[in-house]
MMTF fields as JSON, N, C-alpha, C and O atoms, coordinates in Angstrom:
{
  "mmtfVersion": "1.0.0",
  "mmtfProducer": "UNKNOWN",
  "numBonds": 259,
  "numAtoms": 260,
  "numGroups": 65,
  "numChains": 1,
  "numModels": 1,
  "chainsPerModel": [1],
  "groupsPerChain": [65],
  "chainIdList": ["A"],
  "bondAtomList": [4, 2, 8, 6, 12, 10, 16, 14, 20, 18, 24, 22, 28, 26, 32, 30, 36, 34, 40, 38, 44, 42, 48, 46, 52, 50, 56, 54, 60, 58, 64, 62, 68, 66, 72, 70, 76, 74, 80, 78, 84, 82, 88, 86, 92, 90, 96, 94, 100, 98, 104, 102, 108, 106, 112, 110, 116, 114, 120, 118, 124, 122, 128, 126, 132, 130, 136, 134, 140, 138, 144, 142, 148, 146, 152, 150, 156, 154, 160, 158, 164, 162, 168, 166, 172, 170, 176, 174, 180, 178, 184, 182, 188, 186, 192, 190, 196, 194, 200, 198, 204, 202, 208, 206, 212, 210, 216, 214, 220, 218, 224, 222, 228, 226, 232, 230, 236, 234, 240, 238, 244, 242, 248, 246, 252, 250, 256, 254],
  "bondOrderList": [1, 1, 1, 1, 1, 1, 1, 1, 1, 1, 1, 1, 1, 1, 1, 1, 1, 1, 1, 1, 1, 1, 1, 1, 1, 1, 1, 1, 1, 1, 1, 1, 1, 1, 1, 1, 1, 1, 1, 1, 1, 1, 1, 1, 1, 1, 1, 1, 1, 1, 1, 1, 1, 1, 1, 1, 1, 1, 1, 1, 1, 1, 1, 1],
  "groupList": [{"groupName": "UNK", "atomNameList": ["N", "CA", "C", "O"], "elementList": ["N", "C", "C", "O"], "formalChargeList": [0, 0, 0, 0], "bondAtomList": [1, 0, 2, 1, 3, 2], "bondOrderList": [1, 1, 2], "singleLetterCode": "X", "chemCompType": "L-PEPTIDE LINKING"}],
  "groupTypeList": [0, 0, 0, 0, 0, 0, 0, 0, 0, 0, 0, 0, 0, 0, 0, 0, 0, 0, 0, 0, 0, 0, 0, 0, 0, 0, 0, 0, 0, 0, 0, 0, 0, 0, 0, 0, 0, 0, 0, 0, 0, 0, 0, 0, 0, 0, 0, 0, 0, 0, 0, 0, 0, 0, 0, 0, 0, 0, 0, 0, 0, 0, 0, 0, 0],
  "groupIdList": [1, 2, 3, 4, 5, 6, 7, 8, 9, 10, 11, 12, 13, 14, 15, 16, 17, 18, 19, 20, 21, 22, 23, 24, 25, 26, 27, 28, 29, 30, 31, 32, 33, 34, 35, 36, 37, 38, 39, 40, 41, 42, 43, 44, 45, 46, 47, 48, 49, 50, 51, 52, 53, 54, 55, 56, 57, 58, 59, 60, 61, 62, 63, 64, 65],
  "secStructList": [7, 7, 7, 7, 2, 2, 2, 2, 2, 2, 2, 2, 2, 2, 2, 2, 2, 2, 2, 2, 2, 2, 2, 2, 2, 6, 6, 7, 2, 2, 2, 2, 2, 2, 2, 1, 2, 2, 2, 2, 2, 2, 1, 7, 7, 7, 2, 2, 2, 2, 2, 2, 2, 2, 2, 2, 2, 2, 2, 2, 2, 2, 2, 2, 7],
  "xCoordList": [13.543, 13.071, 11.744, 10.814, 11.673, 10.465, 9.547, 9.972, 8.292, 7.319, 6.599, 5.975, 6.698, 5.981, 4.922, 4.872, 4.096, 3.014, 3.564, 2.952, 4.714, 5.31, 5.755, 5.563, 6.348, 6.83, 5.646, 5.684, 4.614, 3.428, 2.764, 2.37, 2.634, 2.055, 2.922, 2.405, 4.23, 5.12, 4.919, 4.819, 4.856, 4.679, 3.31, 3.194, 2.286, 0.971, 1.002, 0.441, 1.655, 1.784, 2.646, 2.376, 3.668, 4.53, 3.766, 3.894, 2.978, 2.174, 1.154, 0.93, 0.542, -0.431, 0.217, -0.339, 1.378, 2.028, 2.545, 2.503, 3.022, 3.443, 2.259, 2.366, 1.131, -0.073, -0.573, -1.019, -0.505, -0.918, 0.004, -0.457, 1.294, 2.221, 2.027, 2.113, 1.768, 1.487, 0.218, 0.139, -0.763, -2.015, -1.796, -2.296, -1.055, -0.888, 0.11, -0.098, 1.182, 2.19, 1.902, 2.401, 1.104, 0.885, -0.299, -0.575, -1.001, -2.109, -3.458, -4.421, -3.559, -4.84, -5.644, -6.651, -5.202, -5.861, -7.282, -8.176, -7.516, -8.869, -9.794, -10.967, -9.279, -10.079, -10.473, -11.611, -9.52, -9.759, -10.821, -11.717, -10.736, -11.71, -13.082, -14.093, -13.137, -14.412, -15.112, -16.334, -14.364, -14.97, -15.124, -15.968, -14.341, -14.403, -14.609, -13.745, -15.752, -15.986, -15.906, -15.152, -16.656, -16.685, -15.359, -14.847, -14.803, -13.538, -12.393, -11.498, -12.421, -11.331, -11.371, -10.362, -12.509, -12.561, -11.759, -11.083, -11.829, -11.152, -9.733, -8.884, -9.475, -8.149, -7.716, -7.813, -7.239, -6.847, -5.578, -4.682, -5.515, -4.341, -3.377, -3.198, -2.762, -1.797, -0.394, -0.131, 0.487, 1.848, 2.611, 3.386, 2.401, 3.129, 2.788, 3.678, 1.491, 1.072, 1.475, 1.905, 1.342, 1.69, 3.199, 3.642, 3.977, 5.433, 5.836, 6.694, 5.217, 5.483, 5.095, 5.802, 3.987, 3.531, 4.564, 4.859, 5.109, 6.125, 7.39, 8.004, 7.784, 8.968, 8.751, 9.653, 7.562, 7.266, 7.262, 7.749, 6.725, 6.714, 8.14, 8.48, 8.972, 10.375, 11.094, 11.915, 10.798, 11.385, 10.941, 11.752, 9.667, 9.168, 9.894, 10.237, 10.126, 10.857, 12.273, 12.773, 12.931, 14.279, 14.245, 15.117, 13.241, 13.132, 12.809, 13.291, 12.001, 11.618, 12.784, 13.02, 13.514, 14.611, 15.89, 16.925],
  "yCoordList": [21.871, 20.599, 20.804, 21.394, 20.328, 20.482, 19.28, 18.129, 19.567, 18.503, 18.189, 19.057, 16.947, 16.511, 15.499, 15.085, 15.114, 14.183, 12.825, 12.148, 12.42, 11.135, 11.119, 10.129, 12.217, 12.289, 12.33, 11.695, 13.062, 13.131, 11.766, 11.35, 11.064, 9.719, 8.747, 7.89, 8.879, 8.015, 8.229, 7.256, 9.471, 9.72, 9.257, 8.782, 9.385, 8.865, 7.344, 6.794, 6.665, 5.212, 4.801, 3.783, 5.574, 5.267, 5.373, 4.505, 6.421, 6.579, 5.439, 4.9, 5.079, 3.995, 2.663, 1.899, 2.376, 1.099, 1.042, -0.015, 2.151, 2.17, 1.986, 1.298, 2.604, 2.41, 0.98, 0.448, 0.355, -1.04, -1.954, -2.909, -1.663, -2.474, -2.274, -3.234, -1.06, -0.828, -1.546, -2.061, -1.585, -2.273, -3.775, -4.401, -4.354, -5.805, -6.287, -7.336, -5.546, -5.973, -5.468, -6.034, -4.412, -3.801, -4.317, -3.805, -5.289, -5.86, -5.24, -5.509, -4.421, -3.817, -4.634, -4.164, -5.862, -6.7, -7.059, -7.078, -7.343, -7.686, -6.477, -6.618, -5.303, -4.09, -3.877, -3.517, -4.103, -3.947, -4.932, -4.555, -6.175, -7.18, -6.919, -7.214, -6.375, -6.095, -4.877, -4.884, -3.849, -2.612, -2.549, -1.803, -3.302, -3.321, -4.763, -5.328, -5.351, -6.775, -7.158, -8.064, -6.497, -6.858, -6.532, -7.327, -5.393, -4.964, -5.887, -6.172, -6.355, -7.207, -8.605, -9.31, -9.018, -10.317, -10.278, -11.248, -9.17, -9.053, -8.507, -8.799, -7.724, -7.146, -7.451, -6.594, -8.669, -9.031, -8.31, -8.065, -7.978, -7.29, -8.336, -8.44, -9.106, -10.115, -9.542, -8.611, -10.104, -9.579, -9.739, -8.861, -10.831, -11.084, -10.097, -9.545, -9.875, -8.958, -7.521, -6.804, -7.099, -5.707, -5.477, -4.398, -6.469, -6.35, -6.296, -5.503, -7.137, -7.131, -5.778, -5.263, -5.207, -3.893, -2.819, -1.957, -2.866, -1.892, -2.035, -1.034, -3.265, -3.488, -2.944, -2.333, -3.161, -2.627, -1.101, -0.493, -0.483, 0.983, 1.511, 2.539, 0.821, 1.238, 1.118, 1.97, 0.079, -0.083, 1.048, 1.576, 1.418, 2.543, 3.829, 4.648, 4.0, 5.179, 5.231, 6.302, 4.076, 4.034, 4.425, 5.153, 3.943, 4.27, 5.749, 6.349, 6.328, 7.741, 8.658, 9.627, 8.361, 9.249, 8.854, 9.489],
  "zCoordList": [-6.41, -6.898, -7.607, -7.057, -8.789, -9.587, -9.359, -9.462, -9.05, -8.819, -10.119, -10.73, -10.524, -11.708, -11.284, -10.125, -12.214, -11.913, -11.477, -10.651, -12.024, -11.654, -10.197, -9.491, -9.755, -8.378, -7.408, -6.354, -7.759, -6.9, -6.804, -5.715, -7.919, -7.896, -7.104, -6.387, -7.232, -6.458, -4.969, -4.221, -4.52, -3.091, -2.601, -1.471, -3.417, -3.032, -2.896, -1.949, -3.837, -3.744, -2.554, -1.916, -2.254, -1.117, 0.198, 1.061, 0.354, 1.571, 1.675, 2.759, 0.554, 0.552, 0.91, 1.699, 0.344, 0.637, 2.075, 2.705, 2.59, 3.989, 4.931, 5.946, 4.591, 5.397, 5.356, 6.372, 4.193, 4.072, 4.88, 5.504, 4.866, 5.654, 7.144, 7.91, 7.566, 8.986, 9.411, 10.526, 8.542, 8.847, 8.969, 9.904, 8.035, 8.047, 9.095, 9.705, 9.313, 10.28, 11.688, 12.66, 11.809, 13.112, 13.89, 14.975, 13.396, 14.152, 13.859, 14.577, 12.829, 12.49, 11.505, 10.976, 11.255, 10.259, 10.673, 9.826, 11.951, 12.411, 12.321, 11.976, 12.625, 12.487, 11.03, 10.727, 10.136, 8.702, 8.228, 7.474, 8.654, 8.241, 8.834, 8.197, 10.033, 10.677, 10.065, 9.909, 9.722, 9.232, 7.718, 7.221, 6.985, 5.52, 5.044, 4.374, 5.392, 5.157, 3.687, 3.332, 2.834, 1.414, 0.759, -0.029, 1.067, 0.475, 0.901, 0.106, 2.155, 2.641, 2.03, 2.054, 1.485, 0.798, -0.494, -0.837, -1.207, -2.497, -2.378, -3.219, -1.351, -1.115, 0.315, 1.193, 0.547, 1.915, 2.349, 1.542, 3.617, 4.168, 4.722, 5.936, 3.836, 4.263, 4.176, 3.415, 4.954, 5.032, 3.727, 3.348, 3.053, 1.812, 0.712, 0.064, 0.501, -0.56, -0.273, -1.177, 0.963, 1.265, 1.194, 0.801, 1.568, 1.441, -0.025, -0.413, -0.831, -2.268, -2.874, -3.74, -2.425, -2.879, -2.537, -3.365, -1.332, -0.924, -1.755, -2.125, -2.053, -2.884, -4.29, -4.864, -4.849, -6.179, -6.196, -7.15, -5.164, -5.087, -4.94, -5.524, -4.169, -4.048, -5.384, -5.722, -6.142, -7.464, -8.397, -9.157, -8.341, -9.127, -8.723, -9.575, -7.417, -6.959, -7.478, -7.819, -7.542, -8.117, -9.593, -10.067, -10.313, -11.73, -11.959, -12.92, -11.085, -11.254, -10.952, -11.674, -9.892, -9.501, -10.197, -9.993]
}
C-alpha cells in the first residue's frame, strides 16, 4: 500500500474526529471547558458538531479510497 499525503491527512482527521467524539459523548466536556476556557468558547465540544465532523471525515475517506 502506497502512502500518499491524502491518506495521511485522512488518517489524521479520522483520529481527530474520533477523539472529538469521545470527548463530547464520553463525558469529558466539563474537563475540556475547564482546561481550555478560551478555546472552548469558539470551538464547543457539542455532540451535534462532533458527529457532523465524523460524518464529513468518513465522506472524505470514501472519496479518497
